[in-house]
PDB file of C-alpha atoms in Angstrom:
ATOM      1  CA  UNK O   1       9.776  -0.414  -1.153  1.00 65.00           C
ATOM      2  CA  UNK O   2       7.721  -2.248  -3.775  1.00 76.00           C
ATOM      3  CA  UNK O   3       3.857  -2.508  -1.902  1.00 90.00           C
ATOM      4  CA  UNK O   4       3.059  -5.485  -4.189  1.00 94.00           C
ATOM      5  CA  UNK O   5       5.473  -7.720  -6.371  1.00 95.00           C
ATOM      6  CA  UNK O   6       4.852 -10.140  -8.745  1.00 95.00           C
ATOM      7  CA  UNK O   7       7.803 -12.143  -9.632  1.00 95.00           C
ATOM      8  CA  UNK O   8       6.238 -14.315 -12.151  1.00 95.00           C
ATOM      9  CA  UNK O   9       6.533 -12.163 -15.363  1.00 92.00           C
ATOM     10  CA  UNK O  10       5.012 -14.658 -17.846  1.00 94.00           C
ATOM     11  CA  UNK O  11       3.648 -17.894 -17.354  1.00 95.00           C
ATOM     12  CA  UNK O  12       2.312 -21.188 -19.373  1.00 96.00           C
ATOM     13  CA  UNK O  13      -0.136 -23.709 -18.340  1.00 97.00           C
ATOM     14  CA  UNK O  14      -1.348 -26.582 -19.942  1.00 97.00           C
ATOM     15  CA  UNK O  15      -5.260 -26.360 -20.714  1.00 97.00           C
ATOM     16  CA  UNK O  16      -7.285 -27.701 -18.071  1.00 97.00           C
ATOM     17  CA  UNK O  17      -4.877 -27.803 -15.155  1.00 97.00           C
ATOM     18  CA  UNK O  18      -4.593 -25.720 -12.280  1.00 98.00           C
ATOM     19  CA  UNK O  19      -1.615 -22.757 -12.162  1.00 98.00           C
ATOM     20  CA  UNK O  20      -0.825 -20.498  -8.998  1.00 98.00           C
ATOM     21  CA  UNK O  21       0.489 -16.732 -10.015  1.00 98.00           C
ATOM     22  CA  UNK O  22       2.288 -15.650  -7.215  1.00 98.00           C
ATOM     23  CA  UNK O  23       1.700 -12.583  -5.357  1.00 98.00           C
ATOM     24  CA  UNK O  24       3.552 -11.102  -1.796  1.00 97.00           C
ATOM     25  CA  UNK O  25       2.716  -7.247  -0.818  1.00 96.00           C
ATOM     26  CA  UNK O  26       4.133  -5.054   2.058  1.00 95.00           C
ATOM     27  CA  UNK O  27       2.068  -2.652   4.473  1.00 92.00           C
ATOM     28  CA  UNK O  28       2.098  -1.621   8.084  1.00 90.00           C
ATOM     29  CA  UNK O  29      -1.069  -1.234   8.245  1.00 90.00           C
ATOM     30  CA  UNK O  30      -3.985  -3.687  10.374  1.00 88.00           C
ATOM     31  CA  UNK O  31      -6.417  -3.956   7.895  1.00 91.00           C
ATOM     32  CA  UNK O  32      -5.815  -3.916   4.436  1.00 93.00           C
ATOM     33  CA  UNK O  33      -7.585  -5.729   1.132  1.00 94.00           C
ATOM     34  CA  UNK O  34      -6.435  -7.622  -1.613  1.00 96.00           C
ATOM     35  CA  UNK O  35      -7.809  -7.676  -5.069  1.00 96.00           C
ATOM     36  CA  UNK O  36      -6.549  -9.617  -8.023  1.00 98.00           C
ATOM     37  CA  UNK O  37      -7.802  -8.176 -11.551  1.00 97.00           C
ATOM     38  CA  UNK O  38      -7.126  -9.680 -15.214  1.00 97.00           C
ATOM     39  CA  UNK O  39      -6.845  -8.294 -18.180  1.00 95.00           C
ATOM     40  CA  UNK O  40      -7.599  -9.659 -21.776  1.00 95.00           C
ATOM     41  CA  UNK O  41      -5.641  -8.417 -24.658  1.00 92.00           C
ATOM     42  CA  UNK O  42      -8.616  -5.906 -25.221  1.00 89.00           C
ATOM     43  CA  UNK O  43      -7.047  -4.009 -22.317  1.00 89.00           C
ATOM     44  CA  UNK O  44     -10.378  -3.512 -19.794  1.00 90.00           C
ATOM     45  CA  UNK O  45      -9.519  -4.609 -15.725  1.00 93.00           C
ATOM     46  CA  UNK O  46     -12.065  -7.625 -14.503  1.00 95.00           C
ATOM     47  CA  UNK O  47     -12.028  -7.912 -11.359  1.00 95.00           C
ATOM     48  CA  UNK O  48     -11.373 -11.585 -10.109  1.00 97.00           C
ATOM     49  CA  UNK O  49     -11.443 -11.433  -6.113  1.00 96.00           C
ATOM     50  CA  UNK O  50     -11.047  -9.918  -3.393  1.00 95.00           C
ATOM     51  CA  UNK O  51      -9.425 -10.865   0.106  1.00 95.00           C
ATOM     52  CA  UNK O  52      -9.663  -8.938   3.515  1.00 94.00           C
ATOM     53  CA  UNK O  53      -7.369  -8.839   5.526  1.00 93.00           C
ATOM     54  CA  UNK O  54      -9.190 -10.208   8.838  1.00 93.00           C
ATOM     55  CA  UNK O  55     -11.395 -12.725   6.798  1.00 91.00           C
ATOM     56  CA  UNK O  56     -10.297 -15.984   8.288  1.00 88.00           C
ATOM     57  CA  UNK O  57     -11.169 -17.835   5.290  1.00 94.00           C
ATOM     58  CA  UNK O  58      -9.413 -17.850   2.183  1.00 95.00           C
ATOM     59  CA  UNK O  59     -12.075 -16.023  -0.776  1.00 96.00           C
ATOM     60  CA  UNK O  60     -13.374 -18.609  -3.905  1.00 96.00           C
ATOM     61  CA  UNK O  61     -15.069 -17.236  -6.640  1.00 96.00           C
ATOM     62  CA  UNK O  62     -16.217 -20.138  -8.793  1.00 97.00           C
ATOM     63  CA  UNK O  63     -12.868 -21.180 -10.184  1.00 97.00           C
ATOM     64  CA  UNK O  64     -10.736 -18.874  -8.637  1.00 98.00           C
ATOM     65  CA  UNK O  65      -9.125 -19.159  -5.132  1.00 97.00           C
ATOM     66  CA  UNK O  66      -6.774 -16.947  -3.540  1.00 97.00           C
ATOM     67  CA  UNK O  67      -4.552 -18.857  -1.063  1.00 96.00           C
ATOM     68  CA  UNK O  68      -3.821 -15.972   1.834  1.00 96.00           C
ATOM     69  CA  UNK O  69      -1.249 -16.263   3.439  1.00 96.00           C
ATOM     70  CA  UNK O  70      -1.321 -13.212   6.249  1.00 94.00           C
ATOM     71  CA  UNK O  71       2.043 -14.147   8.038  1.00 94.00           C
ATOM     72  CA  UNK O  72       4.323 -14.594   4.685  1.00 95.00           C
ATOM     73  CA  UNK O  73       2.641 -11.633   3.223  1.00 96.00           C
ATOM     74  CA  UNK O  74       1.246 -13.249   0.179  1.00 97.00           C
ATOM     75  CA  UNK O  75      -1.834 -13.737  -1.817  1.00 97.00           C
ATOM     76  CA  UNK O  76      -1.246 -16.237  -4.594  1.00 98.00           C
ATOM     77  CA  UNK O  77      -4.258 -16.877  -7.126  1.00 98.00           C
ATOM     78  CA  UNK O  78      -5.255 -19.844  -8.128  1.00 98.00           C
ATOM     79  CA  UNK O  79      -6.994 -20.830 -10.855  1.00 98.00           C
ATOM     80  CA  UNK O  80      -8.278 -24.487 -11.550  1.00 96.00           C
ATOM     81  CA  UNK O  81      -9.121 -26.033 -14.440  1.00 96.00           C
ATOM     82  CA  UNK O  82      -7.341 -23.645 -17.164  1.00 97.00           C
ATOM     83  CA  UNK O  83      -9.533 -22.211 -19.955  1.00 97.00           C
ATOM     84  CA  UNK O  84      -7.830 -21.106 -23.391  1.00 97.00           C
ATOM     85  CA  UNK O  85      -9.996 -17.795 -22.544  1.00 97.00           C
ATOM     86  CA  UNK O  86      -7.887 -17.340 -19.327  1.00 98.00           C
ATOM     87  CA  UNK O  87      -5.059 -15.853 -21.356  1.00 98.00           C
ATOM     88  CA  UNK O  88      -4.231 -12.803 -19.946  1.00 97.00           C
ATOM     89  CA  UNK O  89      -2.165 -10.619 -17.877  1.00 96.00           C
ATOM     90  CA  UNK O  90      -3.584 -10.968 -14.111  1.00 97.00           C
ATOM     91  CA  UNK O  91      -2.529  -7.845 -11.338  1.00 97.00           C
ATOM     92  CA  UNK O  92      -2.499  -7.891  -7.982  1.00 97.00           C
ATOM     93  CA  UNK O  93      -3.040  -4.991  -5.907  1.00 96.00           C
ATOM     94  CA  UNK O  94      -3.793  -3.875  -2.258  1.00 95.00           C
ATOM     95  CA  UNK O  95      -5.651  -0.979  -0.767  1.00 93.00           C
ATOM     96  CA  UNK O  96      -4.846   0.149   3.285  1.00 88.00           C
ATOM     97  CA  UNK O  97      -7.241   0.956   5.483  1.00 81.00           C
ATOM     98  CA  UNK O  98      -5.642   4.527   6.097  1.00 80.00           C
ATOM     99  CA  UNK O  99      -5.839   5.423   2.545  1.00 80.00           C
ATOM    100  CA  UNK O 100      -8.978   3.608   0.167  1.00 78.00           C
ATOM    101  CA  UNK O 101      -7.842   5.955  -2.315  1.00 82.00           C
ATOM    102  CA  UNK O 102      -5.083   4.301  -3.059  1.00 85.00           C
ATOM    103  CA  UNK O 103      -4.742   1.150  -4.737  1.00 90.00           C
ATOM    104  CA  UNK O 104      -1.464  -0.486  -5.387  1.00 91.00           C
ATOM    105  CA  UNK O 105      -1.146  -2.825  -8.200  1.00 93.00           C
ATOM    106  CA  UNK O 106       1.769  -4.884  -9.026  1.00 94.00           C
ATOM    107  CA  UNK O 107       3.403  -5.468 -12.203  1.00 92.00           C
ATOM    108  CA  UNK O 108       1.792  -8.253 -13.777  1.00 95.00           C
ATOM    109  CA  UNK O 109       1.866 -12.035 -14.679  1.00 96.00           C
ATOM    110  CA  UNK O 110       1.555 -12.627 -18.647  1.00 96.00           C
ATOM    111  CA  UNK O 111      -0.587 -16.215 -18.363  1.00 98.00           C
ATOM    112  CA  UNK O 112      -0.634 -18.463 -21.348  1.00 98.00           C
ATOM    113  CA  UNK O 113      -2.718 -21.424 -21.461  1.00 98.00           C
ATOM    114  CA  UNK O 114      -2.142 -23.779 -24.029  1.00 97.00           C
ATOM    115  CA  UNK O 115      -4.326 -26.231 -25.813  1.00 95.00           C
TER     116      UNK O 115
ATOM    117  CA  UNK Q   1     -26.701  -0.759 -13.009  1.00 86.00           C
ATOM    118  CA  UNK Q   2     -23.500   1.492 -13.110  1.00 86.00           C
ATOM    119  CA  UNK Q   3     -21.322   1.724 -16.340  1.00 91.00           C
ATOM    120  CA  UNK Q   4     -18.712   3.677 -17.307  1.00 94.00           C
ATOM    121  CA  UNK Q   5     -17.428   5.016 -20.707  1.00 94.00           C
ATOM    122  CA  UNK Q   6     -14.191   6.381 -21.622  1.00 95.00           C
ATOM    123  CA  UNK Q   7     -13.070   7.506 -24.818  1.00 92.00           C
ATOM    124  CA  UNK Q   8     -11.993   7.960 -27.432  1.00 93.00           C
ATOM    125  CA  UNK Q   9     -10.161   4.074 -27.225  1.00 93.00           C
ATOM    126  CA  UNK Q  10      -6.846   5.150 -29.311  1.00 95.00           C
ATOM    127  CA  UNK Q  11      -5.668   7.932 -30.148  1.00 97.00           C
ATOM    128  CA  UNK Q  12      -2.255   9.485 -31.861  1.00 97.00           C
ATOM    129  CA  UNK Q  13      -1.243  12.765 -31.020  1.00 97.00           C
ATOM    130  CA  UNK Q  14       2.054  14.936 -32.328  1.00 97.00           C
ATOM    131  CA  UNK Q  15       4.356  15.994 -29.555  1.00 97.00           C
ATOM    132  CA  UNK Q  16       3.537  19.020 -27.864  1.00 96.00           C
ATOM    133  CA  UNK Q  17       0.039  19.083 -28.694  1.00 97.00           C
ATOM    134  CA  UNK Q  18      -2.803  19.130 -26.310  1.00 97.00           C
ATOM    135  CA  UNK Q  19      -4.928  16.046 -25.007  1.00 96.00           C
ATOM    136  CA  UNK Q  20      -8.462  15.685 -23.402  1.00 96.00           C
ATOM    137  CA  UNK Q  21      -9.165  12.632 -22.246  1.00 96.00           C
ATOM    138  CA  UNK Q  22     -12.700  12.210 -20.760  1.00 96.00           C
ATOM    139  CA  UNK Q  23     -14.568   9.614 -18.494  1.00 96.00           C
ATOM    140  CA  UNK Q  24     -18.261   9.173 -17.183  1.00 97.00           C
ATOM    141  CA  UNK Q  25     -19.888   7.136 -14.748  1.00 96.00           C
ATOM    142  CA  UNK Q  26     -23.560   6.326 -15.219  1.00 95.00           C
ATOM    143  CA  UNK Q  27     -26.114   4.854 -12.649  1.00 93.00           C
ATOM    144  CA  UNK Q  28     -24.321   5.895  -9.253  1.00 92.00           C
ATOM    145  CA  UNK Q  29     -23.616   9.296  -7.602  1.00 91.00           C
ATOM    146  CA  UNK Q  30     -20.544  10.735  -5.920  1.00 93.00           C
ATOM    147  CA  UNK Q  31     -18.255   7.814  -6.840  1.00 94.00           C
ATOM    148  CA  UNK Q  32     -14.590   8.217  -6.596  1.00 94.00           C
ATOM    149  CA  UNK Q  33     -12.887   8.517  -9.330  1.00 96.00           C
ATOM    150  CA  UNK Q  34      -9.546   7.186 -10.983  1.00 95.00           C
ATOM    151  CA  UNK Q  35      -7.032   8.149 -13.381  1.00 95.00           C
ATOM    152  CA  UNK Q  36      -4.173   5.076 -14.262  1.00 94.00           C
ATOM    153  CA  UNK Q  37      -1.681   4.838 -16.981  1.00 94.00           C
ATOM    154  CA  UNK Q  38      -0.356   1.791 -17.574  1.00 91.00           C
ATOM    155  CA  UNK Q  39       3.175   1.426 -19.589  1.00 83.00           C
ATOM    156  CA  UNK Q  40       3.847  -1.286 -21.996  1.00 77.00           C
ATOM    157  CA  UNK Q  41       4.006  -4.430 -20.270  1.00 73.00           C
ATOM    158  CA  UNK Q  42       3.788  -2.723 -16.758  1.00 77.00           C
ATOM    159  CA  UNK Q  43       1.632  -2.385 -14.079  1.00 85.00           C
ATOM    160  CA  UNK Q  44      -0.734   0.497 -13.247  1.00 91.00           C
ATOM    161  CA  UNK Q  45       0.199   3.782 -12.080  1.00 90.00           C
ATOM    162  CA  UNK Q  46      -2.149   6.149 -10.525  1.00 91.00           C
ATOM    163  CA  UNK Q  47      -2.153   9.324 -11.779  1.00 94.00           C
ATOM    164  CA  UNK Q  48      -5.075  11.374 -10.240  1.00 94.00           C
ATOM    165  CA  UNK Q  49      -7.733  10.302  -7.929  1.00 93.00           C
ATOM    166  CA  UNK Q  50     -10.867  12.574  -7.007  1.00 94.00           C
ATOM    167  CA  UNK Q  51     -13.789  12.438  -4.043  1.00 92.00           C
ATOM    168  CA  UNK Q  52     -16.112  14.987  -5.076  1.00 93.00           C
ATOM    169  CA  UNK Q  53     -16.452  18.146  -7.409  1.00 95.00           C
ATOM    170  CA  UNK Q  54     -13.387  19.954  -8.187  1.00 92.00           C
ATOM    171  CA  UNK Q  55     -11.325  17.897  -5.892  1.00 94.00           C
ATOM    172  CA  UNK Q  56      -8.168  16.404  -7.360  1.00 94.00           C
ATOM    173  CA  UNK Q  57      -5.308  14.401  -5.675  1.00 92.00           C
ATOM    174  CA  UNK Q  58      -2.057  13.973  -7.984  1.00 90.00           C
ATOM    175  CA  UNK Q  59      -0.071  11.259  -7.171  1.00 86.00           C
ATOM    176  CA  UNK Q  60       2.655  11.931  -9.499  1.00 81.00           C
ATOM    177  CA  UNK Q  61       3.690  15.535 -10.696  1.00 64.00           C
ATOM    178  CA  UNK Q  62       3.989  15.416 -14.225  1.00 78.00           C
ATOM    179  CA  UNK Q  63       3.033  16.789 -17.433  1.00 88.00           C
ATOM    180  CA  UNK Q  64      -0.772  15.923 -17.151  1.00 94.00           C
ATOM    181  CA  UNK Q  65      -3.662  17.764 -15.180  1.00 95.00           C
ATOM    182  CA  UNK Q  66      -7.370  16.604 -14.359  1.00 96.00           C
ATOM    183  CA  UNK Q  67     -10.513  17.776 -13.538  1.00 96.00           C
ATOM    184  CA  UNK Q  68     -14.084  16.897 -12.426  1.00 97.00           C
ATOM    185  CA  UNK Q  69     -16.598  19.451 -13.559  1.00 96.00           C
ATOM    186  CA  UNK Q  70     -19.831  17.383 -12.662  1.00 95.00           C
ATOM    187  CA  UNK Q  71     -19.870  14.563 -10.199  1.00 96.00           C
ATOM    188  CA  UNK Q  72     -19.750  11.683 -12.791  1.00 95.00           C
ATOM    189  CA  UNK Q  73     -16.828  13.192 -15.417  1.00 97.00           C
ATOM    190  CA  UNK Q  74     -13.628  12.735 -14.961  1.00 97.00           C
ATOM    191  CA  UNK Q  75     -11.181  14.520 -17.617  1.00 97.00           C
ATOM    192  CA  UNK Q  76      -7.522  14.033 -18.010  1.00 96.00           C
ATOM    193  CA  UNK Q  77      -5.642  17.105 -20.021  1.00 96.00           C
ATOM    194  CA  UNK Q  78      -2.019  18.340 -20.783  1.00 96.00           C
ATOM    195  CA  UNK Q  79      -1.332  21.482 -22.585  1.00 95.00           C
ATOM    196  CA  UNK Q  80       1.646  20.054 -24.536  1.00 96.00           C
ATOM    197  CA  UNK Q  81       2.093  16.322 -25.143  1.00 96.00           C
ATOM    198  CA  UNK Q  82       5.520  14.498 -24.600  1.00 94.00           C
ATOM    199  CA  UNK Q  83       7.002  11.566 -25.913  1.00 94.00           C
ATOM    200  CA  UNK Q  84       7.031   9.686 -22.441  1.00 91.00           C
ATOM    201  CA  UNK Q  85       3.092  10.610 -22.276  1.00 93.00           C
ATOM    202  CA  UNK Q  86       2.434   7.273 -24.357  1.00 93.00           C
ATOM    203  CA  UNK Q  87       0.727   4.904 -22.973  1.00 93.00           C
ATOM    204  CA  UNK Q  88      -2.341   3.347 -21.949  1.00 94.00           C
ATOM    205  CA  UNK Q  89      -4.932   5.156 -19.593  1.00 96.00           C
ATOM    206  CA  UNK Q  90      -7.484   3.773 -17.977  1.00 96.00           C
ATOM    207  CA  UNK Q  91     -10.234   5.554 -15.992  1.00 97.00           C
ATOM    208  CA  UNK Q  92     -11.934   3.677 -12.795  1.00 96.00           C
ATOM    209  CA  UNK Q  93     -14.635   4.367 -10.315  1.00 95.00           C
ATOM    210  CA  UNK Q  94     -15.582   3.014  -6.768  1.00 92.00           C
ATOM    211  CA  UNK Q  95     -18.610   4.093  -4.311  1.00 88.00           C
ATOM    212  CA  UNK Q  96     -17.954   7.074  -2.897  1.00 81.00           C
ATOM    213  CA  UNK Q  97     -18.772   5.725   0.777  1.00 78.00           C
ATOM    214  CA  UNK Q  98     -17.326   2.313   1.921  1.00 72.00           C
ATOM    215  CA  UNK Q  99     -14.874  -0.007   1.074  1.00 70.00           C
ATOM    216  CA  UNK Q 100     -15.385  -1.069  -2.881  1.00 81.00           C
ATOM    217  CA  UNK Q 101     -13.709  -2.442  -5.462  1.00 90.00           C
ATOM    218  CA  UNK Q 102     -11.927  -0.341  -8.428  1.00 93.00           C
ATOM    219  CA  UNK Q 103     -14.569  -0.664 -11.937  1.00 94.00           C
ATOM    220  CA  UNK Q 104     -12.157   0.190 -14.651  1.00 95.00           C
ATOM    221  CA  UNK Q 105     -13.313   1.524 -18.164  1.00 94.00           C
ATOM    222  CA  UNK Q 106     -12.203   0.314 -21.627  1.00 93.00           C
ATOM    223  CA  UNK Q 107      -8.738   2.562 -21.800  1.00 94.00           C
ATOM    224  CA  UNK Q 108      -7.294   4.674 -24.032  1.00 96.00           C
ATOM    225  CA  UNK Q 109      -4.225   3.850 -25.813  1.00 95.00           C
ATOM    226  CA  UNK Q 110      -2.438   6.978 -26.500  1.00 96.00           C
ATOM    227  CA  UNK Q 111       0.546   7.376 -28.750  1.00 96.00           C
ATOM    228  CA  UNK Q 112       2.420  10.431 -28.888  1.00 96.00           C
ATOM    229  CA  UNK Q 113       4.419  10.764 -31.828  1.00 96.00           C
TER     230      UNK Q 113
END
């Protein structure tokens, strides 16, 4: 089974609003992170935010959110106030506790803001 | 602070030719290290992953091999290039000890022709 999916393969938003790219991930294990990374069309992985498991708030990193959802499995990002320069692909992935070796990212969500 | 450099950033290689891919970490010691490829348009695969000197973990048994000769270089090889080796590579480091984050270098898009 897929450890993270990312249904959304491509997405537009309108410049200056808010979007949500969606984000769900499967594991057994009790404590587990999750990380959401973008990527420009120059190809390097920024890393947006992070989420732990057993943090009972959901993480904010200036105009980022991640909306955790522990019980549904999901960890949506959301990003407010669209900026042209947010065009990108955006990954989510998840590392177990058992294994910090191994991060699993999922496919990808193409985002498109337009003017 | 801690950087990382990979290179070269493209590269085009004939099938069945050999390929050395290398990475370095500067400003940290005894970082894990990372070897992804990432298809067109897909996510990331890992490749190899390594804690220390000489230690290599393959994830996926294919035509490529690595190796860590000092603590901060990472190198990705293959003696004979395939078609389905295209792609684009990306080298990443974390702290060795605790729970970090992934730092990813530039990549290398590699096209085997």
């Amino acid at each position: 089974a897929q450890k993270i999916t990312q249904t959304q393969p491509g997405m537009f938003v309108q410049e200056k609003e808010a979007v949500t790219l969606d984000c769900t991930y499967d594991t057994s294990d009790p404590s587990y992170g999750l990380f959401w990374y973008k990527q420009p069309s120059s190809g390097e992985m920024i890393f947006l935010i992070y989420q732990g498991s057993y943090d009972q708030q959901n993480a904010t990193e200036g105009r980022y959110s991640l909306n955790f959802q522990k019980a549904r499995k999901s960890a949506n990002l959301v990003i407010s106030a669209s900026q042209l320069g947010d065009s990108a692909m955006y990954f989510c992935a998840m590392r177990e506790v058992y294994n910090f070796n191994k991060f699993y990212f999922g496919s990808g969500t193409k985002l498109n803001v337009k003017p | 602070s801690q950087t990382i450099h990979q290179w070269p950033a493209t590269l085009v290689q004939p099938v069945g030719s050999p390929l050395s891919l290398e990475c370095t970490v500067e400003g940290t010691s005894n970082p894990n290290l990372y070897w992804y490829r990432q298809a067109a348009g897909r996510g990331l695969q890992l490749l190899f992953y390594s804690v220390g000197i000489g230690q290599i973990s393959s994830e996926v048994p294919q035509n490529l091999s690595a190796s860590r000769p000092q603590d901060r270089q990472f190198i990705l090889s293959s003696k004979k290039l395939l078609l389905s080796d295209s792609g684009f590579y990306l080298c990443a480091w974390r702290p060795g000890t605790g729970a970090g984050k992934l730092f990813f270098g530039s990549g290398t898009q590699l096209s085997v022709l």
